[in-house]
Amino acid sequence: MIHTLEVENFKRLHRLKVEHLSRVTLIGGRNNVGKSTLLEAAFLLHDRYSASVLLRHWAFRGAAGAAHDPESLFGAAFTKYDTSSTIGVASQNSAHRFRVEIRFERELRKHRIRIAQRERIPQISQEVESGQPQIEALHLAYFRDDIEVNRGDLLLGRGDLELKLQSDREEVPMAVFIGSRSISSLREVADRFSDLDVRNESENVVEVLREIHPTLKGLGLQQLGDMPVLHADVGLGRKVPVNLLGDGTNRLLTIILAMSHGQGGMALIDEVDSGFHYSVMPRVWKAIDRASKRFNCQILATTHSYGCLASAVEGLEPSLVESPELTYIRLDELGGQVVPRYYPHSQLSQAISDEWEVR
């Protein structure tokens, strides 16, 4: 579990250090202060050995394409599109500090490229003549405990990206990003549930979902045509596809299965209360709390809602009596810089009780 995250020159965040991250950390603040960007930075660090490292934020925002020039494609990841700066993201856990630095290759300006959307991850194709070699697009440097342990060059070729490393990549904990409106596809739900079922852990998902769907008796995969589809037994005399159970249940199912997929790592949830009625949010938090413990998955989530903060305090209160594992961090802008303000669970609980404005 990480307890510190540092971001430099990434999108809205020129320089930001957030500390005191706990097992469940909520991020608040006004619109456009950088809440979602902080989640994207955390994912970038976990995704640092992927050729799509600076492209996934397009998919997280629902963008299907970008302008046909490298400044627009890669420049959007740099603060104020300043590609002369270096993006840096670092995290600290109880044992090590990890950091990745990303630098733009200036000579790429003369090449024209286009971006398309396939399978929710932007893919690149380059308008070049057959036989033209790959060109360097980005340079990456990797550090552990402030010692450089690897280097990489992101190469742009005809129709793809390739990340070439100087040495073998290190193992990186899993991270999953859940967008503000995300509900997993039937295929993704089936695949992630199947992974759990093979490990005899699928009942964990059923127990968690009962927090907001108490009539749920069980889940199982059924073949519909050429695709397995997750079905639910809700006491109707027959099983029904889970996508018919309502947006709230499917949103929670998406979150829980993502957490199971990210076991031992981190789940990054944008607008965690999106899709839920306020009355069920304490139970949603109980479900998320239980899943976080079962799957050993740290939670970093954003919200605009005062009710979501109150529900988190209420839903996690029994757990917090034993161990203070909830932190609220509000991002504010002061003098052009984004700065964090910290509310440990006891202070957040008091703020909610006294009806302080802490959003």
XYZ file of C-alpha atoms in Angstrom:
359
model
C 0.000 0.000 0.000
C 1.349 3.421 -0.909
C 1.140 6.312 1.543
C 2.601 9.126 -0.583
C 2.059 10.169 -4.206
C 4.015 12.911 -6.000
C 3.149 14.391 -9.408
C 5.073 16.874 -11.551
C 4.089 18.462 -14.868
C 1.236 16.063 -15.532
C -1.798 17.782 -17.026
C -3.398 20.070 -14.426
C -0.829 19.225 -11.752
C 2.409 21.179 -12.054
C 3.699 20.036 -8.687
C 1.668 18.171 -6.085
C 2.567 15.885 -3.215
C -0.181 14.080 -1.302
C 0.655 12.181 1.873
C -1.225 10.121 4.476
C -2.894 7.901 1.890
C -4.710 5.121 3.704
C -6.461 1.930 2.713
C -9.453 4.059 1.643
C -8.667 7.624 0.545
C -11.256 10.063 -0.776
C -10.248 13.044 -2.915
C -12.469 16.142 -3.041
C -12.298 19.707 -4.271
C -13.865 22.031 -6.817
C -14.285 21.278 -10.499
C -11.077 21.294 -12.564
C -8.793 21.324 -9.533
C -7.178 18.024 -10.612
C -8.992 15.253 -8.747
C -9.364 12.924 -11.751
C -5.879 13.865 -12.914
C -4.458 12.643 -9.601
C -6.086 9.249 -10.225
C -4.687 9.187 -13.761
C -1.217 9.976 -12.411
C -1.462 7.072 -9.963
C -2.474 4.792 -12.823
C 0.381 6.109 -14.986
C 2.863 5.039 -12.326
C 1.420 1.527 -12.216
C 1.245 1.454 -16.030
C 4.751 2.814 -16.530
C 6.025 -0.226 -18.440
C 3.198 -0.077 -21.004
C 3.546 1.396 -24.479
C 0.167 3.080 -23.881
C 1.420 4.876 -20.779
C 0.588 8.376 -22.113
C -2.482 7.369 -24.090
C -4.805 5.759 -21.595
C -5.937 9.098 -20.175
C -7.665 9.695 -23.530
C -9.746 6.565 -22.998
C -10.458 7.415 -19.337
C -11.960 10.716 -20.502
C -13.968 9.045 -23.257
C -11.971 10.614 -26.101
C -11.914 8.594 -29.305
C -9.189 10.502 -31.088
C -6.748 13.378 -31.203
C -5.499 15.895 -33.740
C -2.996 14.706 -36.340
C 0.128 16.085 -34.729
C 2.414 14.838 -31.965
C 2.019 17.938 -29.811
C -1.706 17.258 -29.514
C -1.266 13.529 -29.014
C 1.399 13.518 -26.315
C 1.348 17.190 -25.362
C -2.034 16.884 -23.634
C -0.334 14.923 -20.855
C 2.076 17.774 -20.074
C 1.112 20.767 -17.931
C -0.018 23.595 -20.243
C 1.150 21.468 -23.210
C 4.740 22.349 -22.281
C 6.547 19.392 -23.813
C 9.911 20.856 -22.845
C 9.164 19.864 -19.242
C 9.504 16.365 -17.778
C 6.564 14.436 -16.361
C 7.387 12.796 -13.053
C 5.228 10.541 -10.891
C 6.461 8.871 -7.710
C 5.008 6.801 -4.892
C 6.285 5.723 -1.502
C 5.275 2.614 0.385
C 6.643 1.218 3.632
C 9.690 -0.226 1.871
C 10.534 1.666 -1.329
C 10.103 4.823 -3.376
C 9.303 4.358 -7.064
C 9.432 7.053 -9.729
C 9.037 7.331 -13.482
C 10.125 10.302 -15.598
C 8.836 10.879 -19.136
C 10.437 13.255 -21.626
C 9.094 14.247 -25.030
C 11.292 13.751 -28.098
C 11.386 17.163 -29.747
C 12.278 15.868 -33.209
C 8.926 14.120 -33.399
C 7.307 17.424 -34.398
C 7.985 16.837 -38.092
C 6.002 13.578 -38.218
C 2.235 13.463 -38.664
C 0.193 10.802 -36.923
C -3.418 9.930 -36.317
C -5.183 8.261 -33.429
C -8.132 5.881 -33.464
C -10.166 4.109 -30.788
C -10.188 0.303 -30.568
C -11.160 -1.757 -27.547
C -11.340 1.387 -25.370
C -7.572 1.988 -25.668
C -6.422 4.578 -28.194
C -4.213 3.020 -30.842
C -1.756 4.867 -33.034
C -1.144 4.640 -36.722
C 1.414 6.750 -38.529
C 1.115 8.339 -41.928
C 4.428 7.133 -43.307
C 5.577 5.392 -46.418
C 6.166 1.659 -46.310
C 9.607 0.819 -44.975
C 10.137 3.980 -42.918
C 11.794 2.965 -39.626
C 10.389 3.552 -36.176
C 11.075 6.919 -34.602
C 11.610 7.816 -30.971
C 8.559 9.499 -29.436
C 9.201 9.536 -25.679
C 12.083 8.747 -23.366
C 11.387 7.173 -19.974
C 13.570 6.689 -16.912
C 12.696 4.424 -13.988
C 13.911 4.826 -10.401
C 13.734 2.814 -7.191
C 14.858 4.560 -4.005
C 16.201 7.387 -6.210
C 18.544 5.041 -8.097
C 17.926 4.630 -11.820
C 17.086 0.982 -12.526
C 15.937 1.114 -16.160
C 15.464 3.255 -19.239
C 13.024 3.025 -22.089
C 12.325 4.517 -25.507
C 8.783 4.690 -26.818
C 9.007 4.083 -30.546
C 6.369 5.115 -33.047
C 6.081 2.857 -36.062
C 3.586 2.103 -38.791
C 0.373 1.447 -36.891
C 1.685 0.778 -33.387
C 3.809 1.838 -30.456
C 6.669 -0.154 -28.991
C 8.426 0.393 -25.685
C 12.048 -0.758 -25.780
C 13.707 -1.177 -22.388
C 17.394 -1.394 -21.566
C 16.777 -4.227 -19.100
C 13.942 -6.508 -18.004
C 10.992 -4.753 -16.439
C 10.313 -5.136 -12.737
C 7.046 -6.515 -11.427
C 4.522 -3.769 -10.740
C 1.393 -4.144 -8.553
C -1.872 -4.161 -10.455
C -3.961 -0.986 -10.727
C -7.442 -0.626 -12.196
C -9.152 2.600 -13.233
C -12.939 2.882 -12.975
C -14.351 5.938 -14.742
C -17.187 8.065 -13.440
C -19.769 6.325 -15.615
C -18.066 2.967 -16.040
C -20.101 -0.205 -16.176
C -18.072 -3.133 -17.439
C -18.953 -4.899 -20.662
C -20.585 -8.310 -20.442
C -17.346 -9.881 -21.666
C -15.202 -8.134 -19.059
C -17.634 -9.033 -16.267
C -17.642 -12.671 -17.397
C -13.847 -12.840 -17.651
C -13.209 -11.292 -14.236
C -15.895 -13.367 -12.537
C -14.504 -16.508 -14.181
C -11.047 -15.719 -12.790
C -12.550 -15.531 -9.304
C -14.645 -18.655 -9.787
C -11.575 -20.701 -10.729
C -9.999 -19.638 -7.417
C -13.207 -20.474 -5.507
C -13.592 -16.814 -4.543
C -16.776 -15.941 -6.451
C -18.928 -16.152 -3.313
C -17.038 -13.120 -2.020
C -18.637 -11.028 -4.773
C -22.104 -12.362 -3.931
C -21.682 -11.481 -0.249
C -20.562 -7.954 -1.075
C -23.361 -7.307 -3.593
C -25.967 -8.334 -1.024
C -25.239 -5.060 0.751
C -27.399 -3.271 -1.832
C -29.229 -6.236 -3.399
C -30.302 -8.398 -0.421
C -32.405 -10.807 -2.537
C -29.331 -11.952 -4.463
C -28.890 -15.692 -3.922
C -26.014 -16.425 -6.279
C -24.151 -15.657 -9.493
C -23.133 -17.951 -12.329
C -22.012 -17.920 -15.937
C -24.459 -19.018 -18.634
C -23.696 -19.334 -22.332
C -25.681 -17.006 -24.570
C -24.777 -17.733 -28.164
C -21.002 -17.695 -28.397
C -20.450 -15.576 -25.277
C -20.627 -16.409 -21.557
C -22.840 -13.957 -19.665
C -22.998 -13.556 -15.894
C -26.481 -14.349 -14.545
C -27.977 -13.689 -11.116
C -30.401 -15.702 -9.011
C -32.667 -13.142 -7.314
C -35.487 -15.511 -6.393
C -37.577 -15.227 -9.565
C -37.566 -18.926 -10.343
C -34.973 -18.427 -13.064
C -31.658 -16.623 -13.388
C -31.460 -13.272 -15.176
C -28.523 -11.498 -16.862
C -26.842 -9.184 -14.373
C -27.168 -6.186 -16.706
C -30.933 -6.297 -16.023
C -30.466 -5.706 -12.285
C -30.132 -1.925 -12.512
C -27.373 0.638 -12.840
C -26.510 0.733 -9.131
C -25.984 -3.010 -8.851
C -23.995 -3.108 -12.089
C -21.867 -0.142 -11.040
C -21.040 -1.846 -7.725
C -20.377 -5.118 -9.551
C -17.958 -3.262 -11.863
C -16.146 -1.778 -8.843
C -15.957 -5.043 -6.906
C -14.750 -7.101 -9.874
C -12.175 -4.421 -10.678
C -10.935 -4.622 -7.083
C -10.683 -8.396 -7.348
C -8.703 -7.951 -10.568
C -6.393 -5.509 -8.784
C -5.650 -7.741 -5.795
C -2.608 -6.542 -3.913
C -2.680 -3.239 -5.795
C -4.962 -0.250 -6.160
C -8.454 0.587 -7.437
C -8.849 4.147 -8.736
C -12.518 5.145 -8.768
C -13.577 8.439 -10.338
C -16.763 9.911 -8.807
C -17.308 6.858 -6.651
C -20.934 7.764 -5.835
C -21.968 8.087 -9.489
C -24.975 5.885 -10.306
C -26.038 5.297 -6.683
C -29.018 6.736 -4.816
C -27.846 8.625 -1.751
C -29.835 6.330 0.550
C -27.763 3.255 -0.358
C -24.345 4.933 -0.155
C -23.577 3.807 3.435
C -24.179 0.219 2.297
C -22.101 0.822 -0.839
C -19.235 1.920 1.405
C -19.658 -1.157 3.567
C -19.435 -3.251 0.397
C -16.338 -1.422 -0.833
C -14.749 -1.712 2.610
C -15.367 -5.470 2.729
C -14.043 -5.968 -0.797
C -10.967 -3.859 -0.076
C -10.088 -6.157 2.809
C -10.951 -9.403 1.036
C -8.898 -8.541 -2.044
C -6.142 -6.555 -0.291
C -6.851 -3.620 -2.600
C -6.163 0.011 -1.728
C -8.882 2.513 -2.742
C -8.280 6.009 -4.115
C -11.569 7.636 -5.113
C -12.922 11.078 -5.999
C -16.224 12.704 -5.109
C -18.029 16.053 -5.320
C -20.680 15.016 -2.829
C -21.020 15.972 0.824
C -23.424 13.067 1.165
C -20.758 10.678 -0.120
C -18.363 11.860 2.602
C -21.030 11.424 5.257
C -21.898 7.987 3.906
C -18.246 6.946 3.960
C -17.978 7.906 7.612
C -21.203 6.053 8.421
C -20.514 2.997 6.283
C -16.923 2.526 7.417
C -17.391 3.498 11.082
C -17.328 -0.056 12.520
C -14.117 -0.740 10.626
C -12.572 2.573 11.690
C -13.063 1.826 15.376
C -10.515 -0.964 15.006
C -8.152 0.790 12.609
C -8.262 4.365 11.200
C -8.131 3.476 7.515
C -10.087 6.357 5.953
C -8.541 9.658 4.876
C -10.171 12.570 3.078
C -7.958 14.915 1.067
C -9.397 18.129 -0.346
C -7.487 19.732 -3.194
C -7.521 23.536 -3.261
C -5.903 26.031 -5.614
C -3.772 28.672 -3.939
C -1.694 31.128 -5.936
C -1.948 29.000 -9.062
C -0.777 25.862 -7.271
C -2.880 22.863 -6.229
C -2.394 22.081 -2.557
C -3.859 19.305 -0.362
C -5.699 19.657 2.924
C -5.959 16.535 5.060
C -8.857 15.205 7.109
C -8.078 11.962 8.970
C -11.154 9.887 9.709
C -11.710 11.340 13.192
C -11.546 14.923 11.917
C -13.768 14.120 8.927
C -16.297 12.497 11.247
C -16.319 15.610 13.448
C -16.634 17.873 10.400
C -19.636 15.913 9.147
C -21.210 15.910 12.606
C -20.794 19.698 12.892
C -21.857 20.229 9.253
C -18.652 21.965 8.225
C -18.217 22.652 4.532
C -15.319 20.377 3.594
C -16.072 19.567 -0.040
